[in-house]
Coordinates of C-alpha atoms and ligand atoms in Angstrom, one line a residue:
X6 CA 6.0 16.2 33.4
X7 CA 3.6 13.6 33.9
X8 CA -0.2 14.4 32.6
X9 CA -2.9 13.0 35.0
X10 CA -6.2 13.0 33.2
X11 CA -9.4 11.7 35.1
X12 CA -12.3 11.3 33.1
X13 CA -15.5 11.8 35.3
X14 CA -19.3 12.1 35.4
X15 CA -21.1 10.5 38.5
X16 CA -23.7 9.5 35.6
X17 CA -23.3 5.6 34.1
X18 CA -23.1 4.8 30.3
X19 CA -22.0 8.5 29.4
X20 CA -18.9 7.0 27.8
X21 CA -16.2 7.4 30.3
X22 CA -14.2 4.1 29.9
X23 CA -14.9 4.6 25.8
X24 CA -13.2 7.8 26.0
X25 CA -10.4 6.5 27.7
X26 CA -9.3 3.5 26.2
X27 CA -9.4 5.1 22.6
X28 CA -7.8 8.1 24.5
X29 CA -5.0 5.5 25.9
X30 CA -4.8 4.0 22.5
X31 CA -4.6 6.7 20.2
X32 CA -1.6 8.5 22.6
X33 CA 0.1 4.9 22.7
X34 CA 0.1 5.0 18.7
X35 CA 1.8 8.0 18.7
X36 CA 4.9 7.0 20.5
X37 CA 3.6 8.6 24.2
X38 CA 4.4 6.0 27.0
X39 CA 0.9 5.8 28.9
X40 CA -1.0 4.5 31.6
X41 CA -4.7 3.6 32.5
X42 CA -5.7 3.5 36.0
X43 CA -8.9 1.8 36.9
X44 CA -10.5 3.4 39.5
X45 CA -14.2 1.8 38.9
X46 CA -14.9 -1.7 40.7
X47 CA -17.4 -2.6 37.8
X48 CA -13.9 -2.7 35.7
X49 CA -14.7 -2.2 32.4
X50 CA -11.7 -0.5 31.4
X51 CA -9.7 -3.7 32.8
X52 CA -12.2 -5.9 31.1
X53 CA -11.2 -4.2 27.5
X54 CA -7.7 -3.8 28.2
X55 CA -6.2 -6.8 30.2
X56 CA -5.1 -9.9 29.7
X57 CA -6.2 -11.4 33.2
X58 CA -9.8 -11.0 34.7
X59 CA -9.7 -8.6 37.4
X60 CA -10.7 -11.1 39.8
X61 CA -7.6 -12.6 39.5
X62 CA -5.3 -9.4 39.3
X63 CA -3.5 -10.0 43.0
X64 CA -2.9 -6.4 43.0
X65 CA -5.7 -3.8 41.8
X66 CA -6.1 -0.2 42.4
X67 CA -8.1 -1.8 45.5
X68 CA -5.0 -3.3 47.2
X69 CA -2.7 -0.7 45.8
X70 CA -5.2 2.3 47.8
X71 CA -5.0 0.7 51.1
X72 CA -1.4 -0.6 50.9
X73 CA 2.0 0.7 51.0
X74 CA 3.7 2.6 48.0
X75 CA 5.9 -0.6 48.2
X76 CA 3.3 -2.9 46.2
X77 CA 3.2 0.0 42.7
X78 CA 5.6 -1.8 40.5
X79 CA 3.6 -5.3 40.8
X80 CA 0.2 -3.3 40.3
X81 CA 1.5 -2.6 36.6
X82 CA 0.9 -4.5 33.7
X83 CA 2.3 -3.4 30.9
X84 CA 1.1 -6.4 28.1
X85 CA -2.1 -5.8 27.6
X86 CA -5.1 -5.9 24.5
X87 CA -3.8 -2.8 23.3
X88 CA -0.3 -2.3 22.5
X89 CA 2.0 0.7 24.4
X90 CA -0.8 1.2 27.1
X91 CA 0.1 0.1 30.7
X92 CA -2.8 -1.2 33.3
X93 CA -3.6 -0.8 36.6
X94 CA -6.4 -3.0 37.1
X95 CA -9.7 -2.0 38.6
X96 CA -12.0 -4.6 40.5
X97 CA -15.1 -5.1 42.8
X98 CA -13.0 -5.4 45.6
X99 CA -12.7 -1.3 44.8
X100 CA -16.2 -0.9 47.1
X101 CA -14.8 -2.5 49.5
X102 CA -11.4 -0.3 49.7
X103 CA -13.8 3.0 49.2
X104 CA -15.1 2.1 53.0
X105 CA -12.0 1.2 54.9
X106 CA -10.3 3.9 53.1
X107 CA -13.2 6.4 55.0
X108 CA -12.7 5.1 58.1
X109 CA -9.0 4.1 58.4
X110 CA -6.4 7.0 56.9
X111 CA -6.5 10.5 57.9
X112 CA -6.3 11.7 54.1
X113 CA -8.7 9.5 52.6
X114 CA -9.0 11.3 49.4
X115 CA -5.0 11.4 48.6
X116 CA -4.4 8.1 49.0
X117 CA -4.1 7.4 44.9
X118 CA -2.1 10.6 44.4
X119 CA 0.4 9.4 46.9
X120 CA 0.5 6.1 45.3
X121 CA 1.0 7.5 41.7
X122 CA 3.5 9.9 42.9
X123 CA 6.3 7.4 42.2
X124 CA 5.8 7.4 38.3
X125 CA 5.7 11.4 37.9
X126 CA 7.9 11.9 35.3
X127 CA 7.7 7.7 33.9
X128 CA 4.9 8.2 31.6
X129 CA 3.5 10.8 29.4
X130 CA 0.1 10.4 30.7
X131 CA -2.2 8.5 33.0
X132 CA -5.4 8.4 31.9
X133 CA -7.9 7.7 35.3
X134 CA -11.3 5.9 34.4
X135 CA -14.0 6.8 37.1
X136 CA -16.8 5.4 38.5
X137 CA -20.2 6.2 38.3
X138 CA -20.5 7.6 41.6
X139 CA -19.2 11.3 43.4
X140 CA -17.9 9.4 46.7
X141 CA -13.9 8.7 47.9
X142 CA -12.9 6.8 44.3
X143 CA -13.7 9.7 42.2
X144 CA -12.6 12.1 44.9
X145 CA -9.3 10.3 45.2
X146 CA -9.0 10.6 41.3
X147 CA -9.7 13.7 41.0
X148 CA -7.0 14.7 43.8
X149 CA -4.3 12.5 41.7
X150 CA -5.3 14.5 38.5
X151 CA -3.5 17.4 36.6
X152 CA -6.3 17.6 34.4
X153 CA -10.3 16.3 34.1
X154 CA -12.9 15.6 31.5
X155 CA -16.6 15.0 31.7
X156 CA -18.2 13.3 28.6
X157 CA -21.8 14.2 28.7
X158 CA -24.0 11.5 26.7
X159 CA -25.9 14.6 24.2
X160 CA -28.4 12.1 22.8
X161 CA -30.2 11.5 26.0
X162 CA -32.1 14.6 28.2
X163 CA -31.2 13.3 31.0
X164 CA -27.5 14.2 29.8
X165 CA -27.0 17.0 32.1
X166 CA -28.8 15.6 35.0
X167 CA -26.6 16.3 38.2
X168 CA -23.8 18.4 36.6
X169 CA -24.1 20.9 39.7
X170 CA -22.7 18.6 42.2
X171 CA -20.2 17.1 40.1
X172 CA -18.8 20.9 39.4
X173 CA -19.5 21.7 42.6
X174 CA -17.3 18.5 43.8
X175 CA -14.4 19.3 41.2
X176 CA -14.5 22.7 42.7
X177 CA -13.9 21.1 46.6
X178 CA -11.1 18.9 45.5
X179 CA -9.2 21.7 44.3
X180 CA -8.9 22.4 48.3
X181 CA -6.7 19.9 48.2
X182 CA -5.5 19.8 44.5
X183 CA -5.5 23.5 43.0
X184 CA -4.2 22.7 40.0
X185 CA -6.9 20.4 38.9
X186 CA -7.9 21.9 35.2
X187 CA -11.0 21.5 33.8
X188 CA -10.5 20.6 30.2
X189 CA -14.1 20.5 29.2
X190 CA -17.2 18.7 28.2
X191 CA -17.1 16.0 25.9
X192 CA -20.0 15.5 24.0
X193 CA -21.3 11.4 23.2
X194 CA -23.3 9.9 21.1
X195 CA -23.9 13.6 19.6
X196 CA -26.0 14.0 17.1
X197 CA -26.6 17.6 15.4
X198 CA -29.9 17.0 13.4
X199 CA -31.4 15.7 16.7
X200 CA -33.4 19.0 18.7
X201 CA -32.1 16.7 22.2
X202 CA -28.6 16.8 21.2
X203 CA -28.6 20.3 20.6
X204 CA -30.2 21.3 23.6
X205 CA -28.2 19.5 25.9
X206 CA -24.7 20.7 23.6
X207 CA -26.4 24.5 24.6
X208 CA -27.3 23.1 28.2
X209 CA -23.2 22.1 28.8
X210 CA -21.8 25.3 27.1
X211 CA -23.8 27.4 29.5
X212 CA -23.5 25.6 32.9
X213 CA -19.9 23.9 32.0
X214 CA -18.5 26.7 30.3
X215 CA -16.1 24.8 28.8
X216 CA -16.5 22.7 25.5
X217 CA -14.2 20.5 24.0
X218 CA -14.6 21.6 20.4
X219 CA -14.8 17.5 19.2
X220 CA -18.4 15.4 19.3
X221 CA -18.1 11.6 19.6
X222 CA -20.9 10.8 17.2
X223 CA -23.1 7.2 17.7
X224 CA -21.7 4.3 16.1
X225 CA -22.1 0.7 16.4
X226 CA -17.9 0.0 16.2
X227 CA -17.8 1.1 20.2
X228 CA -19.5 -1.6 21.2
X229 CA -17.7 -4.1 18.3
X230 CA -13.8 -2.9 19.8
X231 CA -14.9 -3.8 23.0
X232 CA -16.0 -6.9 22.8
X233 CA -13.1 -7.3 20.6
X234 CA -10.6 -6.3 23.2
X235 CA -9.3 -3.8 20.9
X236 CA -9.4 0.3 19.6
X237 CA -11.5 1.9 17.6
X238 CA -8.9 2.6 15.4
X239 CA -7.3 -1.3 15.1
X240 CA -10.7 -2.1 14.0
X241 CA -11.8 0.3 11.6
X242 CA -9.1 3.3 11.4
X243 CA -11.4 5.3 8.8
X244 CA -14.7 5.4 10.6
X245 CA -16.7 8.8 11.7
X246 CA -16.1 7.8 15.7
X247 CA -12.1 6.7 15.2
X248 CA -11.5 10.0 13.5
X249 CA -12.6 11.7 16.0
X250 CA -11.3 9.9 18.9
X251 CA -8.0 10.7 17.1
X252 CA -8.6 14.9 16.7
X253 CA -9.0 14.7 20.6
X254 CA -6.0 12.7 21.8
X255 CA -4.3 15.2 18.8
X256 CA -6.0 18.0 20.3
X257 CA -5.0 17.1 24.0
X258 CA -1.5 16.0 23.1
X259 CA -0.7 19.9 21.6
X260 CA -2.2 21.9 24.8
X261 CA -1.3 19.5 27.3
X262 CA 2.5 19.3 25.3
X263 CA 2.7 15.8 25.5
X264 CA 6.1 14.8 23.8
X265 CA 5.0 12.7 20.0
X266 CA 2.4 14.1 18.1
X267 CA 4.2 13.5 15.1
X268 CA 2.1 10.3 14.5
X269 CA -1.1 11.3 15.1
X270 CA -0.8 14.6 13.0
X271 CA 0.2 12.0 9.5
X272 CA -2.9 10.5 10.3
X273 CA -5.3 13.3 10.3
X274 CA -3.6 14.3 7.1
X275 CA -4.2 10.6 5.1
X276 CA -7.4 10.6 6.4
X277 CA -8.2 14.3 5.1
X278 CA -6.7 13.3 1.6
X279 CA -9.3 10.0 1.8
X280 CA -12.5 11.4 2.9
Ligands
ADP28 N1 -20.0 6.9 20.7 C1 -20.7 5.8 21.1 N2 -21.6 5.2 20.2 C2 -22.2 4.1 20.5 N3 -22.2 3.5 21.7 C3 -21.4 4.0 22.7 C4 -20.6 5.2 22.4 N4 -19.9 5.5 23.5 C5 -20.2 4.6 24.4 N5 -21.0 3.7 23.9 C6 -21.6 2.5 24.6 O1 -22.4 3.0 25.7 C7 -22.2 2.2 26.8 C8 -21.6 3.1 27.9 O2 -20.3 3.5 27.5 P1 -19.1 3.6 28.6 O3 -17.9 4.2 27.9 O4 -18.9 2.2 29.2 O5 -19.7 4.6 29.6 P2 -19.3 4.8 31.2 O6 -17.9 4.3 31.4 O7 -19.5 6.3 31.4 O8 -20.3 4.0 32.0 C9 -21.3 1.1 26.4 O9 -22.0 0.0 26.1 C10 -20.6 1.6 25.2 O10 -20.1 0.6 24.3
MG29 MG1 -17.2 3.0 32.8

């Protein structure tokens, strides 16, 4: 079985696209065969990850939505900056797609699942970066989605703003996908000394319910691996931020039973006998 995660919150810079490449990278590492789909026309993901700029990708999620199931195989790219995760790319022509996708096909919000449904069962996981909007590319990945998580940036009170209608929008797509799981609230750029950061942890617990139990502290190397092209953990395997990148995809890989997690568990243990 193939694992569908979307990683949403209508809210910009709240560390979406971090979470998953590192997410992508760290389940690559362990052996899982896995896929990042870029549903956001600013591409950021595809920016990190690809080899091409997207503007030159002949066939992005764009073209992929409002085409036939025929065109899938030549929407993957499989060599990419980070090795063992696959690409479909993401690019502005995504906007574009959003509106003829609304007033063109009768199931507007399907249209990805349909077009993923072909590699059920290829990968381990798909990891779905959205954008920063609740409209038909959300939606659509959302409907394509086993599984979603909403990183909430904890250092800033506006964190939280708007969390109603994106619960209340995960809530309508299960209409149409009832098996859409909530896996929780992933806390960014947390903080516990800081009185913000613990009000909006309290804030997500209460009106999310569900808390991953890992925070994704501050730290300058998020911002170094992109512009790098690379993962947290190729460029510094032993910092704060990697570690804990790592507990999640280890946490994730265990409930979700995705197949290796024989890597991934060594390396929690050498890095528990260095700290
Ligand atoms: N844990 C972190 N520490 C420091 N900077 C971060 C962290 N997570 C994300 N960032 C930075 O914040 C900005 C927004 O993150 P990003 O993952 O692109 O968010 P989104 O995809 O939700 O817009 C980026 O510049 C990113 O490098
Ligand atoms: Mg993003």
């Amino acid at each position: 079985m193939t694992q569908v995660i979307a990683v949403a919150n209508h809210k910009g810079g709240c560390g979406k696209t971090t979470t998953v490449i590192n997410l992508a990278a760290e389940f690559a590492r362990s052996g899982l065969n896995v896929l990042v789909v870029d549903m956001d026309p600013q591409a950021n993901a595809s920016l990190h990850l690809g080899k091409k700029h997207p503007s030159e990708v002949p066939i992005t999620c764009a073209e992929l939505l409002l085409s036939e199931v025929e065109k899938l195989p030549a929407a993957i790219y499989e060599d990419n900056h980070i090795p063992g995760v696959g690409l479909i790319y993401g690019s502005l022509q995504l906007g574009k797609a959003e509106d003829e996708l609304k007033d063109d096909t009768p199931r507007p919000s399907e249209e990805l699942r349909q077009k993923l449904a072909p590699l059920m069962g290829l990968y381990d996981v798909i990891l779905i970066d959205c954008p920063p909007s609740l409209k038909l590319l959300t939606s659509n990945a959302l409907a394509a989605s086993t599984h979603v998580i909403i990183p909430i940036e904890s250092g800033s009170q506006y964190g939280m703003y708007g969390m109603t209608d994106l619960l209340r929008h995960v809530n309508r797509i299960r209409r149409i996908n009832p098996q859409l799981e909530l896996l929780g609230a992933l806390l960014v750029k947390h903080d516990e000394r800081q009185t913000v950061c613990r009000l909006i942890e309290a804030a997500a617990r209460e009106q999310i319910g569900k808390l991953l139990p890992i925070r994704i502290p501050t730290s300058t190397r998020v911002n170094q691996a992109a512009m790098a092209q690379t993962s947290l953990h190729s460029l510094d395997r032993s910092a704060k931020v990697t570690r804990e990148f790592r507990a999640l995809a280890q946490l994730l890989a265990q409930q979700l039973q995705l197949r290796a997690t024989s890597q991934l568990e060594e390396d929690v243990e050498i890095n528990g006998e260095e700290s």
